[in-house]
Amino acid sequence: MTTAKPSRGRIDKRHAILEAALTVFARRGYAQACVQEIADAAAVAKPTVYNHLTDKETLFREAISAAAETVGSAALTALEPLRAPGDDLATAVQDTALLLLQACSDDRALALHRLTYAQAGDFPDLVEAVLERTTLRLRETLADRLARLALAGRLRHGDPSIAAEQFLALLSGPLEIRSRQGNRAVPEAELRALAEAATETFLRAYRA
């Protein structure tokens, strides 16, 4: 006899609610968004939202946290080309740069950026939590990758944390300008141009 698995349905509903919440909050702002609109977007009843997330503030916090975890994980995955770059270090660095730009400029990442700082006055702790899941964790992992490349003689020796910060700054600064502070998606061609420019500048400074 096959037993039902109600917990799976509950997980799916929670995921749908959080995804809908991020979309609605990003479109309407925290103050103007309503739980009924989020429930409609998630295709669930309004009481179901409260059963999963208690109230609007909890819903907002959980939606931001879930988005930060997803964006942060995508950014970490973008570092994979640096794990074993082969003979062509420049290509590995440029591939990483492009993947990072893509991870940080999709709809979820833009919504996360916009909402976190728009509501920083009401939810100051969320800024720190988002940074921990995204930028800080990414910088630490990138520094480790760069340190290993330096030990292998591929990059010059130095402080890998500073090198990681500078590499990320070469990407985040231009991306911020082109996305107009997170209000529009950047075309793929522009992302590729940014990745190429960042790679060239970084390797001029750090190639062994």
PDB file of C-alpha atoms in Angstrom:
ATOM      1  CA  MET A   1       0.000   0.000   0.000  1.00  0.00           C
ATOM      2  CA  THR A   2       1.395   3.389  -0.995  1.00  0.00           C
ATOM      3  CA  THR A   3       1.360   6.077   1.662  1.00  0.00           C
ATOM      4  CA  ALA A   4       0.645   9.706   0.834  1.00  0.00           C
ATOM      5  CA  LYS A   5       3.288  12.357   1.292  1.00  0.00           C
ATOM      6  CA  PRO A   6       1.448  15.504   2.400  1.00  0.00           C
ATOM      7  CA  SER A   7       4.682  17.177   3.498  1.00  0.00           C
ATOM      8  CA  ARG A   8       5.791  17.447  -0.145  1.00  0.00           C
ATOM      9  CA  GLY A   9       2.691  19.428  -1.008  1.00  0.00           C
ATOM     10  CA  ARG A  10       3.318  21.697   1.948  1.00  0.00           C
ATOM     11  CA  ILE A  11       6.883  22.389   0.808  1.00  0.00           C
ATOM     12  CA  ASP A  12       5.665  23.169  -2.705  1.00  0.00           C
ATOM     13  CA  LYS A  13       3.039  25.576  -1.400  1.00  0.00           C
ATOM     14  CA  ARG A  14       5.547  27.355   0.816  1.00  0.00           C
ATOM     15  CA  HIS A  15       7.926  27.722  -2.118  1.00  0.00           C
ATOM     16  CA  ALA A  16       5.138  29.094  -4.328  1.00  0.00           C
ATOM     17  CA  ILE A  17       4.105  31.569  -1.634  1.00  0.00           C
ATOM     18  CA  LEU A  18       7.662  32.845  -1.166  1.00  0.00           C
ATOM     19  CA  GLU A  19       8.210  33.192  -4.910  1.00  0.00           C
ATOM     20  CA  ALA A  20       4.921  35.073  -5.290  1.00  0.00           C
ATOM     21  CA  ALA A  21       5.711  37.246  -2.286  1.00  0.00           C
ATOM     22  CA  LEU A  22       9.047  38.343  -3.739  1.00  0.00           C
ATOM     23  CA  THR A  23       7.380  39.231  -7.027  1.00  0.00           C
ATOM     24  CA  VAL A  24       4.536  41.179  -5.427  1.00  0.00           C
ATOM     25  CA  PHE A  25       6.760  42.983  -2.910  1.00  0.00           C
ATOM     26  CA  ALA A  26       9.154  43.947  -5.705  1.00  0.00           C
ATOM     27  CA  ARG A  27       6.313  45.292  -7.837  1.00  0.00           C
ATOM     28  CA  ARG A  28       4.282  47.017  -5.130  1.00  0.00           C
ATOM     29  CA  GLY A  29       6.717  47.701  -2.292  1.00  0.00           C
ATOM     30  CA  TYR A  30       6.306  46.381   1.234  1.00  0.00           C
ATOM     31  CA  ALA A  31       3.740  48.924   2.400  1.00  0.00           C
ATOM     32  CA  GLN A  32       1.452  48.630  -0.622  1.00  0.00           C
ATOM     33  CA  ALA A  33       1.611  44.857  -1.070  1.00  0.00           C
ATOM     34  CA  CYS A  34      -1.244  42.868   0.444  1.00  0.00           C
ATOM     35  CA  VAL A  35      -1.399  39.254   1.520  1.00  0.00           C
ATOM     36  CA  GLN A  36      -4.452  38.563  -0.661  1.00  0.00           C
ATOM     37  CA  GLU A  37      -2.521  39.632  -3.769  1.00  0.00           C
ATOM     38  CA  ILE A  38       0.329  37.319  -2.795  1.00  0.00           C
ATOM     39  CA  ALA A  39      -2.095  34.467  -2.197  1.00  0.00           C
ATOM     40  CA  ASP A  40      -3.654  35.024  -5.615  1.00  0.00           C
ATOM     41  CA  ALA A  41      -0.219  35.065  -7.277  1.00  0.00           C
ATOM     42  CA  ALA A  42       0.711  31.818  -5.509  1.00  0.00           C
ATOM     43  CA  ALA A  43      -2.655  30.221  -6.400  1.00  0.00           C
ATOM     44  CA  VAL A  44      -3.459  29.455  -2.766  1.00  0.00           C
ATOM     45  CA  ALA A  45      -6.092  30.645  -0.336  1.00  0.00           C
ATOM     46  CA  LYS A  46      -5.281  33.601   1.906  1.00  0.00           C
ATOM     47  CA  PRO A  47      -5.523  31.464   5.097  1.00  0.00           C
ATOM     48  CA  THR A  48      -2.921  29.130   3.575  1.00  0.00           C
ATOM     49  CA  VAL A  49      -0.436  32.010   3.463  1.00  0.00           C
ATOM     50  CA  TYR A  50      -1.004  32.721   7.147  1.00  0.00           C
ATOM     51  CA  ASN A  51      -0.739  29.023   7.980  1.00  0.00           C
ATOM     52  CA  HIS A  52       2.724  28.939   6.444  1.00  0.00           C
ATOM     53  CA  LEU A  53       4.090  32.392   7.259  1.00  0.00           C
ATOM     54  CA  THR A  54       2.027  33.817  10.175  1.00  0.00           C
ATOM     55  CA  ASP A  55       1.905  37.485   9.108  1.00  0.00           C
ATOM     56  CA  LYS A  56       3.034  39.990   6.478  1.00  0.00           C
ATOM     57  CA  GLU A  57       6.325  40.848   8.193  1.00  0.00           C
ATOM     58  CA  THR A  58       7.296  37.191   8.512  1.00  0.00           C
ATOM     59  CA  LEU A  59       6.329  36.670   4.893  1.00  0.00           C
ATOM     60  CA  PHE A  60       8.581  39.528   3.812  1.00  0.00           C
ATOM     61  CA  ARG A  61      11.515  38.325   5.905  1.00  0.00           C
ATOM     62  CA  GLU A  62      11.228  34.758   4.675  1.00  0.00           C
ATOM     63  CA  ALA A  63      10.856  35.813   1.032  1.00  0.00           C
ATOM     64  CA  ILE A  64      13.995  37.949   1.263  1.00  0.00           C
ATOM     65  CA  SER A  65      15.934  35.204   3.040  1.00  0.00           C
ATOM     66  CA  ALA A  66      14.917  32.583   0.481  1.00  0.00           C
ATOM     67  CA  ALA A  67      15.851  34.865  -2.410  1.00  0.00           C
ATOM     68  CA  ALA A  68      19.223  35.664  -0.809  1.00  0.00           C
ATOM     69  CA  GLU A  69      19.965  31.958  -0.421  1.00  0.00           C
ATOM     70  CA  THR A  70      19.109  31.271  -4.060  1.00  0.00           C
ATOM     71  CA  VAL A  71      21.098  34.232  -5.401  1.00  0.00           C
ATOM     72  CA  GLY A  72      24.034  33.415  -3.141  1.00  0.00           C
ATOM     73  CA  SER A  73      24.086  29.782  -4.251  1.00  0.00           C
ATOM     74  CA  ALA A  74      24.036  30.806  -7.914  1.00  0.00           C
ATOM     75  CA  ALA A  75      26.962  33.151  -7.306  1.00  0.00           C
ATOM     76  CA  LEU A  76      28.977  30.377  -5.656  1.00  0.00           C
ATOM     77  CA  THR A  77      28.238  28.063  -8.578  1.00  0.00           C
ATOM     78  CA  ALA A  78      29.615  30.771 -10.878  1.00  0.00           C
ATOM     79  CA  LEU A  79      33.060  30.230  -9.348  1.00  0.00           C
ATOM     80  CA  GLU A  80      33.330  26.658 -10.668  1.00  0.00           C
ATOM     81  CA  PRO A  81      35.469  27.586 -13.725  1.00  0.00           C
ATOM     82  CA  LEU A  82      38.201  28.689 -11.298  1.00  0.00           C
ATOM     83  CA  ARG A  83      38.330  25.324  -9.562  1.00  0.00           C
ATOM     84  CA  ALA A  84      40.312  23.722 -12.392  1.00  0.00           C
ATOM     85  CA  PRO A  85      40.963  26.418 -15.022  1.00  0.00           C
ATOM     86  CA  GLY A  86      43.251  24.355 -17.257  1.00  0.00           C
ATOM     87  CA  ASP A  87      45.783  26.085 -19.481  1.00  0.00           C
ATOM     88  CA  ASP A  88      43.590  29.055 -20.392  1.00  0.00           C
ATOM     89  CA  LEU A  89      43.295  31.051 -17.184  1.00  0.00           C
ATOM     90  CA  ALA A  90      41.853  34.099 -18.957  1.00  0.00           C
ATOM     91  CA  THR A  91      38.908  32.099 -20.290  1.00  0.00           C
ATOM     92  CA  ALA A  92      38.194  30.632 -16.855  1.00  0.00           C
ATOM     93  CA  VAL A  93      38.256  34.071 -15.234  1.00  0.00           C
ATOM     94  CA  GLN A  94      36.048  35.547 -17.955  1.00  0.00           C
ATOM     95  CA  ASP A  95      33.581  32.655 -17.730  1.00  0.00           C
ATOM     96  CA  THR A  96      33.397  33.194 -13.969  1.00  0.00           C
ATOM     97  CA  ALA A  97      32.905  36.924 -14.436  1.00  0.00           C
ATOM     98  CA  LEU A  98      30.044  36.388 -16.890  1.00  0.00           C
ATOM     99  CA  LEU A  99      28.338  33.793 -14.692  1.00  0.00           C
ATOM    100  CA  LEU A 100      28.571  36.131 -11.700  1.00  0.00           C
ATOM    101  CA  LEU A 101      27.101  39.002 -13.680  1.00  0.00           C
ATOM    102  CA  GLN A 102      24.244  36.795 -14.857  1.00  0.00           C
ATOM    103  CA  ALA A 103      23.574  35.547 -11.335  1.00  0.00           C
ATOM    104  CA  CYS A 104      23.483  39.090  -9.975  1.00  0.00           C
ATOM    105  CA  SER A 105      21.349  40.608 -12.698  1.00  0.00           C
ATOM    106  CA  ASP A 106      18.396  38.251 -13.116  1.00  0.00           C
ATOM    107  CA  ASP A 107      14.922  39.227 -11.933  1.00  0.00           C
ATOM    108  CA  ARG A 108      15.287  37.612  -8.507  1.00  0.00           C
ATOM    109  CA  ALA A 109      18.631  39.267  -7.805  1.00  0.00           C
ATOM    110  CA  LEU A 110      17.354  42.675  -8.902  1.00  0.00           C
ATOM    111  CA  ALA A 111      14.234  42.320  -6.753  1.00  0.00           C
ATOM    112  CA  LEU A 112      16.344  41.245  -3.784  1.00  0.00           C
ATOM    113  CA  HIS A 113      18.690  44.208  -4.157  1.00  0.00           C
ATOM    114  CA  ARG A 114      15.884  46.703  -4.587  1.00  0.00           C
ATOM    115  CA  LEU A 115      13.768  45.442  -1.689  1.00  0.00           C
ATOM    116  CA  THR A 116      16.596  44.968   0.795  1.00  0.00           C
ATOM    117  CA  TYR A 117      17.784  48.538   0.552  1.00  0.00           C
ATOM    118  CA  ALA A 118      14.361  50.102   0.060  1.00  0.00           C
ATOM    119  CA  GLN A 119      13.246  48.596   3.383  1.00  0.00           C
ATOM    120  CA  ALA A 120      16.578  48.947   5.206  1.00  0.00           C
ATOM    121  CA  GLY A 121      15.093  51.502   7.593  1.00  0.00           C
ATOM    122  CA  ASP A 122      12.346  49.134   8.746  1.00  0.00           C
ATOM    123  CA  PHE A 123      14.374  45.908   8.506  1.00  0.00           C
ATOM    124  CA  PRO A 124      18.026  46.854   9.140  1.00  0.00           C
ATOM    125  CA  ASP A 125      18.918  43.322  10.204  1.00  0.00           C
ATOM    126  CA  LEU A 126      17.895  42.008   6.791  1.00  0.00           C
ATOM    127  CA  VAL A 127      20.672  43.970   5.084  1.00  0.00           C
ATOM    128  CA  GLU A 128      23.276  42.165   7.169  1.00  0.00           C
ATOM    129  CA  ALA A 129      21.593  38.803   6.637  1.00  0.00           C
ATOM    130  CA  VAL A 130      21.449  39.283   2.863  1.00  0.00           C
ATOM    131  CA  LEU A 131      25.082  40.389   2.716  1.00  0.00           C
ATOM    132  CA  GLU A 132      26.108  37.331   4.718  1.00  0.00           C
ATOM    133  CA  ARG A 133      24.319  34.956   2.334  1.00  0.00           C
ATOM    134  CA  THR A 134      25.496  36.701  -0.836  1.00  0.00           C
ATOM    135  CA  THR A 135      28.447  39.094  -0.962  1.00  0.00           C
ATOM    136  CA  LEU A 136      30.381  38.009   2.124  1.00  0.00           C
ATOM    137  CA  ARG A 137      30.107  34.287   1.446  1.00  0.00           C
ATOM    138  CA  LEU A 138      30.969  34.852  -2.209  1.00  0.00           C
ATOM    139  CA  ARG A 139      34.026  36.960  -1.358  1.00  0.00           C
ATOM    140  CA  GLU A 140      35.322  34.349   1.073  1.00  0.00           C
ATOM    141  CA  THR A 141      34.948  31.515  -1.423  1.00  0.00           C
ATOM    142  CA  LEU A 142      36.443  33.560  -4.263  1.00  0.00           C
ATOM    143  CA  ALA A 143      39.426  34.471  -2.061  1.00  0.00           C
ATOM    144  CA  ASP A 144      40.014  30.772  -1.450  1.00  0.00           C
ATOM    145  CA  ARG A 145      39.943  30.055  -5.201  1.00  0.00           C
ATOM    146  CA  LEU A 146      42.385  32.886  -5.909  1.00  0.00           C
ATOM    147  CA  ALA A 147      44.708  31.777  -3.117  1.00  0.00           C
ATOM    148  CA  ARG A 148      44.869  28.287  -4.625  1.00  0.00           C
ATOM    149  CA  LEU A 149      45.655  29.748  -8.037  1.00  0.00           C
ATOM    150  CA  ALA A 150      48.463  31.799  -6.503  1.00  0.00           C
ATOM    151  CA  LEU A 151      49.901  28.713  -4.816  1.00  0.00           C
ATOM    152  CA  ALA A 152      49.812  26.972  -8.192  1.00  0.00           C
ATOM    153  CA  GLY A 153      51.793  29.837  -9.723  1.00  0.00           C
ATOM    154  CA  ARG A 154      48.927  31.065 -11.906  1.00  0.00           C
ATOM    155  CA  LEU A 155      48.411  34.371 -10.052  1.00  0.00           C
ATOM    156  CA  ARG A 156      50.883  36.543  -8.214  1.00  0.00           C
ATOM    157  CA  HIS A 157      51.018  36.209  -4.461  1.00  0.00           C
ATOM    158  CA  GLY A 158      49.233  38.785  -2.337  1.00  0.00           C
ATOM    159  CA  ASP A 159      46.243  39.105  -0.064  1.00  0.00           C
ATOM    160  CA  PRO A 160      43.550  36.929  -1.709  1.00  0.00           C
ATOM    161  CA  SER A 161      40.766  38.725   0.166  1.00  0.00           C
ATOM    162  CA  ILE A 162      41.784  42.038  -1.380  1.00  0.00           C
ATOM    163  CA  ALA A 163      42.102  40.419  -4.800  1.00  0.00           C
ATOM    164  CA  ALA A 164      38.602  38.974  -4.412  1.00  0.00           C
ATOM    165  CA  GLU A 165      37.183  42.346  -3.379  1.00  0.00           C
ATOM    166  CA  GLN A 166      38.790  44.048  -6.365  1.00  0.00           C
ATOM    167  CA  PHE A 167      37.559  41.434  -8.813  1.00  0.00           C
ATOM    168  CA  LEU A 168      34.011  41.735  -7.508  1.00  0.00           C
ATOM    169  CA  ALA A 169      34.228  45.532  -7.580  1.00  0.00           C
ATOM    170  CA  LEU A 170      35.195  45.403 -11.258  1.00  0.00           C
ATOM    171  CA  LEU A 171      31.903  43.616 -11.859  1.00  0.00           C
ATOM    172  CA  SER A 172      29.489  45.169  -9.388  1.00  0.00           C
ATOM    173  CA  GLY A 173      30.322  48.823 -10.082  1.00  0.00           C
ATOM    174  CA  PRO A 174      29.659  48.780 -13.834  1.00  0.00           C
ATOM    175  CA  LEU A 175      26.686  46.440 -13.367  1.00  0.00           C
ATOM    176  CA  GLU A 176      25.108  48.842 -10.872  1.00  0.00           C
ATOM    177  CA  ILE A 177      25.467  51.729 -13.303  1.00  0.00           C
ATOM    178  CA  ARG A 178      24.035  49.833 -16.249  1.00  0.00           C
ATOM    179  CA  SER A 179      21.122  48.431 -14.287  1.00  0.00           C
ATOM    180  CA  ARG A 180      20.347  51.952 -13.020  1.00  0.00           C
ATOM    181  CA  GLN A 181      20.475  50.917  -9.382  1.00  0.00           C
ATOM    182  CA  GLY A 182      18.665  47.642  -9.953  1.00  0.00           C
ATOM    183  CA  ASN A 183      15.721  48.902 -11.999  1.00  0.00           C
ATOM    184  CA  ARG A 184      16.332  47.143 -15.321  1.00  0.00           C
ATOM    185  CA  ALA A 185      17.849  43.963 -16.666  1.00  0.00           C
ATOM    186  CA  VAL A 186      21.167  44.389 -18.477  1.00  0.00           C
ATOM    187  CA  PRO A 187      21.323  42.902 -22.006  1.00  0.00           C
ATOM    188  CA  GLU A 188      23.495  39.807 -22.430  1.00  0.00           C
ATOM    189  CA  ALA A 189      25.839  41.585 -24.844  1.00  0.00           C
ATOM    190  CA  GLU A 190      26.587  44.217 -22.216  1.00  0.00           C
ATOM    191  CA  LEU A 191      27.206  41.550 -19.586  1.00  0.00           C
ATOM    192  CA  ARG A 192      29.717  39.858 -21.868  1.00  0.00           C
ATOM    193  CA  ALA A 193      31.488  43.159 -22.504  1.00  0.00           C
ATOM    194  CA  LEU A 194      31.657  43.834 -18.753  1.00  0.00           C
ATOM    195  CA  ALA A 195      33.047  40.360 -18.104  1.00  0.00           C
ATOM    196  CA  GLU A 196      35.725  40.804 -20.748  1.00  0.00           C
ATOM    197  CA  ALA A 197      36.769  44.229 -19.444  1.00  0.00           C
ATOM    198  CA  ALA A 198      36.878  43.058 -15.831  1.00  0.00           C
ATOM    199  CA  THR A 199      38.952  40.013 -16.762  1.00  0.00           C
ATOM    200  CA  GLU A 200      41.483  42.066 -18.709  1.00  0.00           C
ATOM    201  CA  THR A 201      41.913  44.575 -15.883  1.00  0.00           C
ATOM    202  CA  PHE A 202      42.121  41.911 -13.176  1.00  0.00           C
ATOM    203  CA  LEU A 203      44.703  39.785 -14.984  1.00  0.00           C
ATOM    204  CA  ARG A 204      46.849  42.809 -15.780  1.00  0.00           C
ATOM    205  CA  ALA A 205      47.165  43.312 -12.056  1.00  0.00           C
ATOM    206  CA  TYR A 206      47.278  39.728 -10.794  1.00  0.00           C
ATOM    207  CA  ARG A 207      48.546  37.353 -13.468  1.00  0.00           C
ATOM    208  CA  ALA A 208      51.790  35.728 -12.339  1.00  0.00           C
TER     209      ALA A 208
END
